[in-house]
Short mmCIF file of C-alpha atoms and ligand atoms in Angstrom, two decimals:
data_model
loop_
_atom_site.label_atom_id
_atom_site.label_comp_id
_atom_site.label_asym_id
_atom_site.label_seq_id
_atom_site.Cartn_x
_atom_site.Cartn_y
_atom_site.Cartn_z
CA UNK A 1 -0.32 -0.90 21.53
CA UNK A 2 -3.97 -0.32 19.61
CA UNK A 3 -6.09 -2.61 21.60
CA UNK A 4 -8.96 -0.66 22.47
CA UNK A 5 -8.35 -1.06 26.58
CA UNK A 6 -4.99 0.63 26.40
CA UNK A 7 -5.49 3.45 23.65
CA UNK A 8 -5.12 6.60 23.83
CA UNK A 9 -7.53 7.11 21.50
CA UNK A 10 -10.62 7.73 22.67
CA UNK A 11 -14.39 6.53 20.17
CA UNK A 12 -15.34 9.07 18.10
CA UNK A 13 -19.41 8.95 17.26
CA UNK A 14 -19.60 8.82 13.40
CA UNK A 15 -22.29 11.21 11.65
CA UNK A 16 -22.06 10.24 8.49
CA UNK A 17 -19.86 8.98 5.52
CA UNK A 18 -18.92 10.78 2.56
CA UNK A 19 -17.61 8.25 -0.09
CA UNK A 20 -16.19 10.32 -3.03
CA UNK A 21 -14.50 9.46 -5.99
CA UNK A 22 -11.71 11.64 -7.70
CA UNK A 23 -10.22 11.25 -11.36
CA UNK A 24 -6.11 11.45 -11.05
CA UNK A 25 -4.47 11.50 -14.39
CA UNK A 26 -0.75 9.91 -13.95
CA UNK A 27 2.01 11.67 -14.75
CA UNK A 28 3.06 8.66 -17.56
CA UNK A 29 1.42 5.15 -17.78
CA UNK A 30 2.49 2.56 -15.44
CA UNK A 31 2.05 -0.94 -17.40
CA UNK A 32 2.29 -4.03 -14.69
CA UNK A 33 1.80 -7.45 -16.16
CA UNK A 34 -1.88 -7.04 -15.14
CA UNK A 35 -2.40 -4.16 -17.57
CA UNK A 36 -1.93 -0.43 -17.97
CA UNK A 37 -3.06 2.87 -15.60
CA UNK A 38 -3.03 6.09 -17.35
CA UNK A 39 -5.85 7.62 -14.84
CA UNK A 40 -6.84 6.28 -11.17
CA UNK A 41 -10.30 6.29 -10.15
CA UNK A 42 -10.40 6.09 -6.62
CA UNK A 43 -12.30 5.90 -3.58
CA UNK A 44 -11.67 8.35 -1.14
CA UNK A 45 -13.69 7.67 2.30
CA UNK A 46 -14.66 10.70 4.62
CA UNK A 47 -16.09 9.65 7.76
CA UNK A 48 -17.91 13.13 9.76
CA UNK A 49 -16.86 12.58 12.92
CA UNK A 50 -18.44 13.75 16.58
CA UNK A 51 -16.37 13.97 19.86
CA UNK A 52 -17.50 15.62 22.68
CA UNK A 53 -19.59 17.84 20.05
CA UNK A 54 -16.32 18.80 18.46
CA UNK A 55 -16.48 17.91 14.47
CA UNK A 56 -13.83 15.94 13.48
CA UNK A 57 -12.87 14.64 10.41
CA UNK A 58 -11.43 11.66 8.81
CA UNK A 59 -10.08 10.68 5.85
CA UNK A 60 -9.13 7.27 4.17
CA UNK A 61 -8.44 6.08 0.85
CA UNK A 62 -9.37 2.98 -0.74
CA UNK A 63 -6.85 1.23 -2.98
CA UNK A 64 -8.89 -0.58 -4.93
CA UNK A 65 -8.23 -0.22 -8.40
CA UNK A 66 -10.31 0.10 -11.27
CA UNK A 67 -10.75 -3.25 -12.49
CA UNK A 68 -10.28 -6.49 -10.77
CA UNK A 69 -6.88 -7.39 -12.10
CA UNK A 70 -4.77 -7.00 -9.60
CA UNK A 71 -6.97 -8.80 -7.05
CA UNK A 72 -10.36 -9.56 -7.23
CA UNK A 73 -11.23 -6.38 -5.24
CA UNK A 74 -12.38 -2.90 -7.99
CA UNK A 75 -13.52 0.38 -6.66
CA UNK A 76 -17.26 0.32 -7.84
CA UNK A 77 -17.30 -3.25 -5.72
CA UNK A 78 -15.37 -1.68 -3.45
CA UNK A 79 -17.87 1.05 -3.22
CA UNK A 80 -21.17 -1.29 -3.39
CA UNK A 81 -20.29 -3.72 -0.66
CA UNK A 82 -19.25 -0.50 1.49
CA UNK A 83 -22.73 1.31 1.05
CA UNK A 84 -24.62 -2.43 1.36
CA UNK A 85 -22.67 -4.39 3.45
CA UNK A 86 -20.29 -2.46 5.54
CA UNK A 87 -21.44 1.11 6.77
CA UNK A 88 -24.36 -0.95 7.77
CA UNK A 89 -22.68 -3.23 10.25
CA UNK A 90 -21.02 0.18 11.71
CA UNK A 91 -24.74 1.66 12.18
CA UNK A 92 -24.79 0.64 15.96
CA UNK A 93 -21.94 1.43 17.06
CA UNK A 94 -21.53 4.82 15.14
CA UNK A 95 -23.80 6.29 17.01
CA UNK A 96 -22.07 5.09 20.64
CA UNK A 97 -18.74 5.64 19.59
CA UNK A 98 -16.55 3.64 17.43
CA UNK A 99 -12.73 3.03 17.87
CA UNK A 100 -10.44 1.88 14.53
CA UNK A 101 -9.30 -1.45 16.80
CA UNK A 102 -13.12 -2.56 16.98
CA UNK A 103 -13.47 -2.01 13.08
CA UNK A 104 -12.18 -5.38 11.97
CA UNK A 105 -14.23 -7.50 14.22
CA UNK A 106 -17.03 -5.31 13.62
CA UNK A 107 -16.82 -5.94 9.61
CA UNK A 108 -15.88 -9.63 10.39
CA UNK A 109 -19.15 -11.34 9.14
CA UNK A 110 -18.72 -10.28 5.59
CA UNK A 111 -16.45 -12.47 3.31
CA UNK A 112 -13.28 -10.73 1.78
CA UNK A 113 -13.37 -7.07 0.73
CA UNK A 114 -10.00 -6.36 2.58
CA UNK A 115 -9.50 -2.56 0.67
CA UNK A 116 -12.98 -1.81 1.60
CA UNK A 117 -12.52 -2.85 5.12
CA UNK A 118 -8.73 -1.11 5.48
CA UNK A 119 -10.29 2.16 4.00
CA UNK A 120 -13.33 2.48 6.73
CA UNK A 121 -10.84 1.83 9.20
CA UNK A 122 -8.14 4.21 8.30
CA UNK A 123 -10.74 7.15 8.09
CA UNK A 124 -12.16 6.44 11.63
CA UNK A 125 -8.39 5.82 13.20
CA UNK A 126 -7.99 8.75 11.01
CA UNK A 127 -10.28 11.12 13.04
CA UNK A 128 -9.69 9.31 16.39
CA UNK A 129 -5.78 10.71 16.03
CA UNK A 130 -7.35 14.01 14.92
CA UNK A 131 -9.39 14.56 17.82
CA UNK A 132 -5.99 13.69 20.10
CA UNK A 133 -3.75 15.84 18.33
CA UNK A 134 -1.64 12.65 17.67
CA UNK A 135 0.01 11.68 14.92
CA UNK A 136 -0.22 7.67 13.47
CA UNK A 137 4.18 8.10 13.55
CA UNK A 138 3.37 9.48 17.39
CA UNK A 139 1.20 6.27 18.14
CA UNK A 140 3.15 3.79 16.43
CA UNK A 141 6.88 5.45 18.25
CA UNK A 142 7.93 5.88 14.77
CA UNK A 143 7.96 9.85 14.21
CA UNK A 144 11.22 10.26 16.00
CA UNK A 145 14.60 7.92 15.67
CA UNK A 146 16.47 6.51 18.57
CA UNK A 147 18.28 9.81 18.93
CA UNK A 148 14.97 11.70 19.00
CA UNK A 149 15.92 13.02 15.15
CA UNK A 150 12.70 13.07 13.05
CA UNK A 151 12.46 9.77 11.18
CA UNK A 152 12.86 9.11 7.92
CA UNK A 153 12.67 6.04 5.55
CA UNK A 154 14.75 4.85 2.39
CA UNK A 155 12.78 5.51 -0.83
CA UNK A 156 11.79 2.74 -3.35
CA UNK A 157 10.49 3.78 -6.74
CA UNK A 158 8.29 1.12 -8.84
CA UNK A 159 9.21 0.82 -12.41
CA UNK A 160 6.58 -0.24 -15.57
CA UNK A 161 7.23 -2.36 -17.91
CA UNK A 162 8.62 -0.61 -21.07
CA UNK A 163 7.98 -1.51 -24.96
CA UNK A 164 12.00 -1.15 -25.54
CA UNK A 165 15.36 -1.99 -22.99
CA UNK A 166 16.07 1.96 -24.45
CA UNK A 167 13.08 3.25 -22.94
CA UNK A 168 13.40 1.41 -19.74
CA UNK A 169 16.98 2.83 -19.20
CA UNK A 170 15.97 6.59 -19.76
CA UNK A 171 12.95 6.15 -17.04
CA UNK A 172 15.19 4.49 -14.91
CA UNK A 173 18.32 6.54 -15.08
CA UNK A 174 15.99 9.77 -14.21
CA UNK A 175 15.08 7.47 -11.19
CA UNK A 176 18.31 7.45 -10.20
CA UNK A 177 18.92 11.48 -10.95
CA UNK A 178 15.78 12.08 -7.99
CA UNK A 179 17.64 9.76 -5.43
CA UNK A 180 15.25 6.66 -5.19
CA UNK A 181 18.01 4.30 -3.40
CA UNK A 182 16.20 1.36 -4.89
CA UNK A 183 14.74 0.39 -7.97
CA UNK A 184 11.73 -1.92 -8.42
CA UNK A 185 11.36 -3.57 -12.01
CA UNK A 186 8.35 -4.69 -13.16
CA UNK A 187 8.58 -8.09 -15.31
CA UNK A 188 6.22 -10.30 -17.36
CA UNK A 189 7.85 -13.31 -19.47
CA UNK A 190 9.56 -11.48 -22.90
CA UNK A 191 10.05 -8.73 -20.32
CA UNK A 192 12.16 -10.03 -18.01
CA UNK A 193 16.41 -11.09 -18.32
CA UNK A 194 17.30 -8.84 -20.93
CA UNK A 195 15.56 -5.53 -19.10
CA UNK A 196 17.07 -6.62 -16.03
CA UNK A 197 20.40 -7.42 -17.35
CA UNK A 198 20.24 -4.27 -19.04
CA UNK A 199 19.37 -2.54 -15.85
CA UNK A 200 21.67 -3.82 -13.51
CA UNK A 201 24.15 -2.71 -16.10
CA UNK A 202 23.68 0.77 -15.88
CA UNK A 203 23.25 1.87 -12.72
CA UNK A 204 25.84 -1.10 -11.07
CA UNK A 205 26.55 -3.46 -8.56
CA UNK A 206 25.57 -1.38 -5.58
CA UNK A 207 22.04 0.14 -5.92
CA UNK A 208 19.40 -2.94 -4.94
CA UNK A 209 17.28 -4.05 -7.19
CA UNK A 210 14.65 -5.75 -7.27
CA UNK A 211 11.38 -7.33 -9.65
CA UNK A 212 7.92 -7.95 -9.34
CA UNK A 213 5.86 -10.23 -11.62
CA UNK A 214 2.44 -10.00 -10.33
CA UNK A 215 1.79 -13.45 -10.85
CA UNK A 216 2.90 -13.35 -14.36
CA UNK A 217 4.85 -16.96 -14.34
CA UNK A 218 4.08 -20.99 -13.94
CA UNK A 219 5.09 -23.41 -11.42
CA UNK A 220 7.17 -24.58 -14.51
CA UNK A 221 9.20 -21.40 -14.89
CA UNK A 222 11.72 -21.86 -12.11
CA UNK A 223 14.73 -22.42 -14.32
CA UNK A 224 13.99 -19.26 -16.38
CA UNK A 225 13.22 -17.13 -13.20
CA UNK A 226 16.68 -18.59 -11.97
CA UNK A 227 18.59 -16.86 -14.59
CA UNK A 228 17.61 -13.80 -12.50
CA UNK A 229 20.42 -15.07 -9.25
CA UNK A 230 23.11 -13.40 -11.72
CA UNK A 231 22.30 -10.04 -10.95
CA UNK A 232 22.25 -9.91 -7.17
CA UNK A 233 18.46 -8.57 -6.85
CA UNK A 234 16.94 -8.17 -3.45
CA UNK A 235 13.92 -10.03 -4.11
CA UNK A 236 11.50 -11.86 -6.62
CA UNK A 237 8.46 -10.76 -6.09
CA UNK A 238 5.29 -12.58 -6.38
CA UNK A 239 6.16 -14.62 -9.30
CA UNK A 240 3.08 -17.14 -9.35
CA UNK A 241 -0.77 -17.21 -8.55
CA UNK A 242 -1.88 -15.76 -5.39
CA UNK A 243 -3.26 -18.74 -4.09
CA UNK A 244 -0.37 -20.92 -5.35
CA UNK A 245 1.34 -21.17 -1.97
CA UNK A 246 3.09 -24.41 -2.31
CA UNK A 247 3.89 -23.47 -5.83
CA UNK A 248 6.23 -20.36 -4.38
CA UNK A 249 7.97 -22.61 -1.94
CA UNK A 250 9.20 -24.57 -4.52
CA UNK A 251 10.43 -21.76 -6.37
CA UNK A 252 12.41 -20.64 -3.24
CA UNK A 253 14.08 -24.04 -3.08
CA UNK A 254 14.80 -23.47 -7.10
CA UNK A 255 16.09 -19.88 -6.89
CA UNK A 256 18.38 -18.25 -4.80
CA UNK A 257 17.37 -14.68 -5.13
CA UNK A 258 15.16 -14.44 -2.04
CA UNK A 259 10.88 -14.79 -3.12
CA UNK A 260 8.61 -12.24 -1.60
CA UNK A 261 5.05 -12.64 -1.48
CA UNK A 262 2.61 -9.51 -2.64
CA UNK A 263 -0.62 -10.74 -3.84
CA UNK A 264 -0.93 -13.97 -1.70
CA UNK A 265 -0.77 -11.73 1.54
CA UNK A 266 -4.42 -11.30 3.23
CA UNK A 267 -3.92 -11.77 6.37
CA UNK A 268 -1.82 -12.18 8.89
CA UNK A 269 -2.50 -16.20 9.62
CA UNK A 270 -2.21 -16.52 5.95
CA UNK A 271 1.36 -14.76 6.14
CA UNK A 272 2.00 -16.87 9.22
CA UNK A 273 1.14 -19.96 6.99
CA UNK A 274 2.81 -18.90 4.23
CA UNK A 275 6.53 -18.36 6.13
CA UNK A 276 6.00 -21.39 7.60
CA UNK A 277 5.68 -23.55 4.50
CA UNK A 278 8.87 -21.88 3.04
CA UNK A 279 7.38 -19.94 0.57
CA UNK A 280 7.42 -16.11 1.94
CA UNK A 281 11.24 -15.24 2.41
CA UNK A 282 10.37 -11.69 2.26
CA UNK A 283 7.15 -10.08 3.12
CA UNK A 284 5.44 -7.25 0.89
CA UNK A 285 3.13 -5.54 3.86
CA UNK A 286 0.15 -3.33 2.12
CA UNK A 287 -1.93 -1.96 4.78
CA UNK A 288 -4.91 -1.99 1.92
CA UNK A 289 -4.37 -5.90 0.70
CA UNK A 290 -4.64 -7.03 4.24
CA UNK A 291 -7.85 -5.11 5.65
CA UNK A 292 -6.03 -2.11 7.01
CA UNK A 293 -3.79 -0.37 9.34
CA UNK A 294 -4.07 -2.84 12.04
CA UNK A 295 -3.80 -6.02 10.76
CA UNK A 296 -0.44 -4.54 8.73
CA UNK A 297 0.96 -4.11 12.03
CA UNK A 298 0.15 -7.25 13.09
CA UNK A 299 1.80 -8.61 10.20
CA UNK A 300 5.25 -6.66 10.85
CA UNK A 301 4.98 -7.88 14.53
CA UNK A 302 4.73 -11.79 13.26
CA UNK A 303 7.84 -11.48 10.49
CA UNK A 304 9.86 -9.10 13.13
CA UNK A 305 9.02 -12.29 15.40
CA UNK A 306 10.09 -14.62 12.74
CA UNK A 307 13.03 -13.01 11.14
CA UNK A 308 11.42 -12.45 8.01
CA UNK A 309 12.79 -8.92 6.79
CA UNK A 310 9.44 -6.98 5.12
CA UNK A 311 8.75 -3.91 3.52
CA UNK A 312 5.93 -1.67 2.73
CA UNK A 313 4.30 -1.97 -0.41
CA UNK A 314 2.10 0.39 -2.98
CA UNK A 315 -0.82 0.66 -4.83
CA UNK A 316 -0.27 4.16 -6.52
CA UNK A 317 -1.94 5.95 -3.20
CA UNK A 318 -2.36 9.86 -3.63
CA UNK A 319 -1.19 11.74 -0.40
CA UNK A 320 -3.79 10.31 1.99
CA UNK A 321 -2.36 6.98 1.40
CA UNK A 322 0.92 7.39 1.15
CA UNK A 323 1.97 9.41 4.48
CA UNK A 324 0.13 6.51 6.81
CA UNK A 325 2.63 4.10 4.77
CA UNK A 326 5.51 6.32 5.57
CA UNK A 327 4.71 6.13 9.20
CA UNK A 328 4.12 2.16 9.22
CA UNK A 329 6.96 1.91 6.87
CA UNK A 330 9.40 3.18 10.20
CA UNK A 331 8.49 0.32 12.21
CA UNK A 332 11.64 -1.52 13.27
CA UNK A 333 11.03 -4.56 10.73
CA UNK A 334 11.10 -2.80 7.77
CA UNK A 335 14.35 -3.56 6.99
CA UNK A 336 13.90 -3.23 3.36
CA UNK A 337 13.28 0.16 1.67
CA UNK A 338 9.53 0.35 0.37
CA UNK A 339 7.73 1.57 -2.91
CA UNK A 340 7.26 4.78 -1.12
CA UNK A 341 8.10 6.95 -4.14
CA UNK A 342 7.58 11.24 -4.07
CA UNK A 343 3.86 12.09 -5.07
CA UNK A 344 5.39 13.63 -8.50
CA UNK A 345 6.07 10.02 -9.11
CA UNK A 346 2.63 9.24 -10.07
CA UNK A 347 0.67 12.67 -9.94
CA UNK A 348 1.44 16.58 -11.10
CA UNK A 349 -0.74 17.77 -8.37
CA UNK A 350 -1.99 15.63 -5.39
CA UNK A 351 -4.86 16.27 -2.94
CA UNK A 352 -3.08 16.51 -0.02
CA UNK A 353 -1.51 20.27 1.10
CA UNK A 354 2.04 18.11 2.11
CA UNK A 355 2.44 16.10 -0.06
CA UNK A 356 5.86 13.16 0.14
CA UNK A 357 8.93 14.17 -1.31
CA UNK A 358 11.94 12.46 -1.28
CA UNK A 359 15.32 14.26 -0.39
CA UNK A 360 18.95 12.51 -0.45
CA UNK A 361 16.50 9.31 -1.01
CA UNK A 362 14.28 9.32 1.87
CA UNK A 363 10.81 10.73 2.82
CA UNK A 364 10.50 12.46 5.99
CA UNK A 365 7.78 10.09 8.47
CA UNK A 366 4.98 13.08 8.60
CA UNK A 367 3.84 14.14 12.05
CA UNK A 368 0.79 15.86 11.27
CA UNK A 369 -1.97 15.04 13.86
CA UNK A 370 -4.27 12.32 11.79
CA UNK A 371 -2.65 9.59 9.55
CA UNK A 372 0.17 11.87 8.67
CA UNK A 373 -1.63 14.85 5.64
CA UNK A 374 -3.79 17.81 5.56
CA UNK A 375 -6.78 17.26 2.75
CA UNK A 376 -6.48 20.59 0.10
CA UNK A 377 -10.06 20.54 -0.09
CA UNK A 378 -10.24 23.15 -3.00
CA UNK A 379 -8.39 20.73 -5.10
CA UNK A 380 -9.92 17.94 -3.96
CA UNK A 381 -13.44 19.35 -5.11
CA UNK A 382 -12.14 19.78 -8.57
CA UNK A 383 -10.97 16.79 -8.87
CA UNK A 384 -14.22 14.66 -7.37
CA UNK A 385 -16.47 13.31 -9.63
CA UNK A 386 -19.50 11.78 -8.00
CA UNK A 387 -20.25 11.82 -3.90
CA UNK A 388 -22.36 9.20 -2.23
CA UNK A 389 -23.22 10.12 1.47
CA UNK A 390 -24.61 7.36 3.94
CA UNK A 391 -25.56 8.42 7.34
CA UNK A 392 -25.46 6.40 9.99
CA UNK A 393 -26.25 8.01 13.33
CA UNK A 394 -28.89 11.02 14.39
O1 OSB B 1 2.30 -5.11 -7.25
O2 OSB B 1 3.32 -3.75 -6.03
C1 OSB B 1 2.45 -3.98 -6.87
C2 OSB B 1 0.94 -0.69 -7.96
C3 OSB B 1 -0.37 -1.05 -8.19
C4 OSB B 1 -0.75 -2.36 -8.01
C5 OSB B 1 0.19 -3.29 -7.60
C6 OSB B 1 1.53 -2.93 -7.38
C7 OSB B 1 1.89 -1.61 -7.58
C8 OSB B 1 3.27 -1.21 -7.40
C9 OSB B 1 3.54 -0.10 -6.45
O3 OSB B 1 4.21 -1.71 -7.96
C10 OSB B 1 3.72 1.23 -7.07
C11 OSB B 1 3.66 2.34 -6.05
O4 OSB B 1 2.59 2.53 -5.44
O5 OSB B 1 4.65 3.04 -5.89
MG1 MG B 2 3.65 -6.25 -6.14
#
């Protein structure tokens, strides 16, 4: 479908690259297992585009967060190894013409870095779509439904962990009040049965549920996770290390509640491996984790082929982000509803002019030509804090 002999995207030559970073404050703090946001710092890559002597832009965000704690990537790495390592290898070809499907093989050589890589390559697929006037939904068939309605996907809202089961039920319940048909829970051990319990409780048997650890637990902890089958959740997700493979097979053999697989995710051979050996029941796809756009869809393609049911993950993306998941998120594999939450969720104000909303629980798949947004550049000026620009072609 994106191979580079059958696009319909033709190369665009790249200028230069604009990396900028913007302060967002969030709306509350989200506390993971891994610690606690209460302002994103993040990468924002703008790639100056040339086609035909038309300028074109393109936009793509990086979701590398601001220390390495949720996986080794962080955005001043992320940021380094673009400006050292990266843009470089791009030099060449920037000034012939690049396409997004040669991105990955062109970045190949260097190790890792998968949030780095996914960002370049969403900012040049970004402006390739531009210059067509295509939409990502268009080019992935997922901006209409099978009865030519615009599409739309279920809406998934990610929950902190709170100090106190009383606090966790007020967030929650206003969850609830804006629609989200399905609530994520994050856990950590002492944070874990009661809140859950507690939860399931009050908003009943019928609206899924499910938890993610972030690698908070121990091969050991099976019996204690397996207190969680009681309350019918969807999904465990990524209870143990993200390299402990065979450690999350045997947990699927110990618990019934289905394990899902976030962190240990990279690529798609890894996620091949990794359903083979039992221990991926469920698939978390973030475009970022696994080097981009691209490889995500390869990813959908292999569980689709595999009967594995997946769903599109998070990592608190501002608009940019988060309308390029609501396209991949309408694919015919995600079967589950993702944490594709209403910008308000996370931000009062978001640099993007359309930003996602959720109505009767589900975000409209955005059609606008480009990976789905329109920047609000006024806003995002006030909110940018430094700008590094690399050019790489005359
Ligand atoms: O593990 O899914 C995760 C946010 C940041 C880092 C990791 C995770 C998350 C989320 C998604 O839970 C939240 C969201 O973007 O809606
Ligand atoms: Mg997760």
């Amino acid at each position: 479908m994106i191979s580079s002999n059958d696009s319909p995207l033709k190369p665009v030559r790249i200028e230069q690259v604009e990396l900028r970073r913007i302060a967002m404050p969030l709306v509350s703090p989200f506390r993971t297992s891994f610690g606690v946001e209460t302002d994103r710092d993040i990468l924002i890559v703008h790639v100056e585009a040339d086609l035909d002597g038309v300028a074109i832009d393109g936009w793509g965000e990086c979701v590398a967060l601001g220390e390495p704690t949720y996986s080794a990537e962080y955005v001043n790495g992320a940021q380094r190894v673009m400006v050292e390592h990266l843009l470089p290898r791009l030099a060449d070809a920037a000034s012939e013409g690049i396409d997004a499907a040669d991105v990955g093989e062109l970045l190949r050589s260097v190790h890792g870095h998968p949030m780095a890589k996914g960002a370049i390559e969403a900012a040049v697929l970004d402006a390739q779509l531009r210059a067509a006037g295509m939409s990502f939904a268009e080019l992935l068939g997922t901006d209409t439904d099978t009865k030519g309605r615009p599409s739309r996907i279920p809406s998934g809202v990610s929950v902190g962990i709170h100090d106190t089961v009383e606090a966790l039920l007020t967030t929650v319940q206003g969850y609830i009040d804006d629609g989200y048909v399905r609530i994520k829970l994050k856990i950590e051990p002492g944070s874990d049965i009661e809140h859950v319990a507690a939860v399931r409780d009050l908003i009943g048997p019928d609206v899924p549920l499910q938890v993610d650890a972030n690698t908070a637990y121990r091969r050991t902890d099976g019996q204690h996770l397996a207190q969680l089958d009681q309350f019918d959740l969807l999904l465990i997700e990524q209870p143990l290390a993200e390299e402990d493979i065979v450690g999350h097979a045997r947990l699927a053999d110990e618990v019934e509640t289905p394990i899902c697989l976030d962190e240990s995710l990279v690529s798609a051979e890894g996620t091949a491996d990794a359903i083979e050996l039992g221990a991926c029941e469920i698939a978390n796809i973030k475009p970022g984790r696994v080097g981009g756009y691209l490889e995500a869809i390869r990813i959908h393609d292999l569980c689709l082929a595999r009967g594995v049911p997946v769903w599109c993950g998070g990592m608190v993306e501002t608009g940019i982000g988060r309308a390029a998941n609501a396209a991949l998120a309408a694919l015919p594999g995600f079967t589950l509803p993702g944490d594709i939450s209403a910008s308000t969720r996370f931000y009062a104000r978001d640099i993007v002019t359309d930003p996602i909303t959720v109505v009767d629980g589900h975000v409209t798949v955005p059609t606008t030509p480009g990976m789905g947004f329109d920047i609000d550049r006024p806003f995002l000026d006030s909110v940018t804090t430094s700008v590094e620009t690399i050019h790489l072609s005359p």
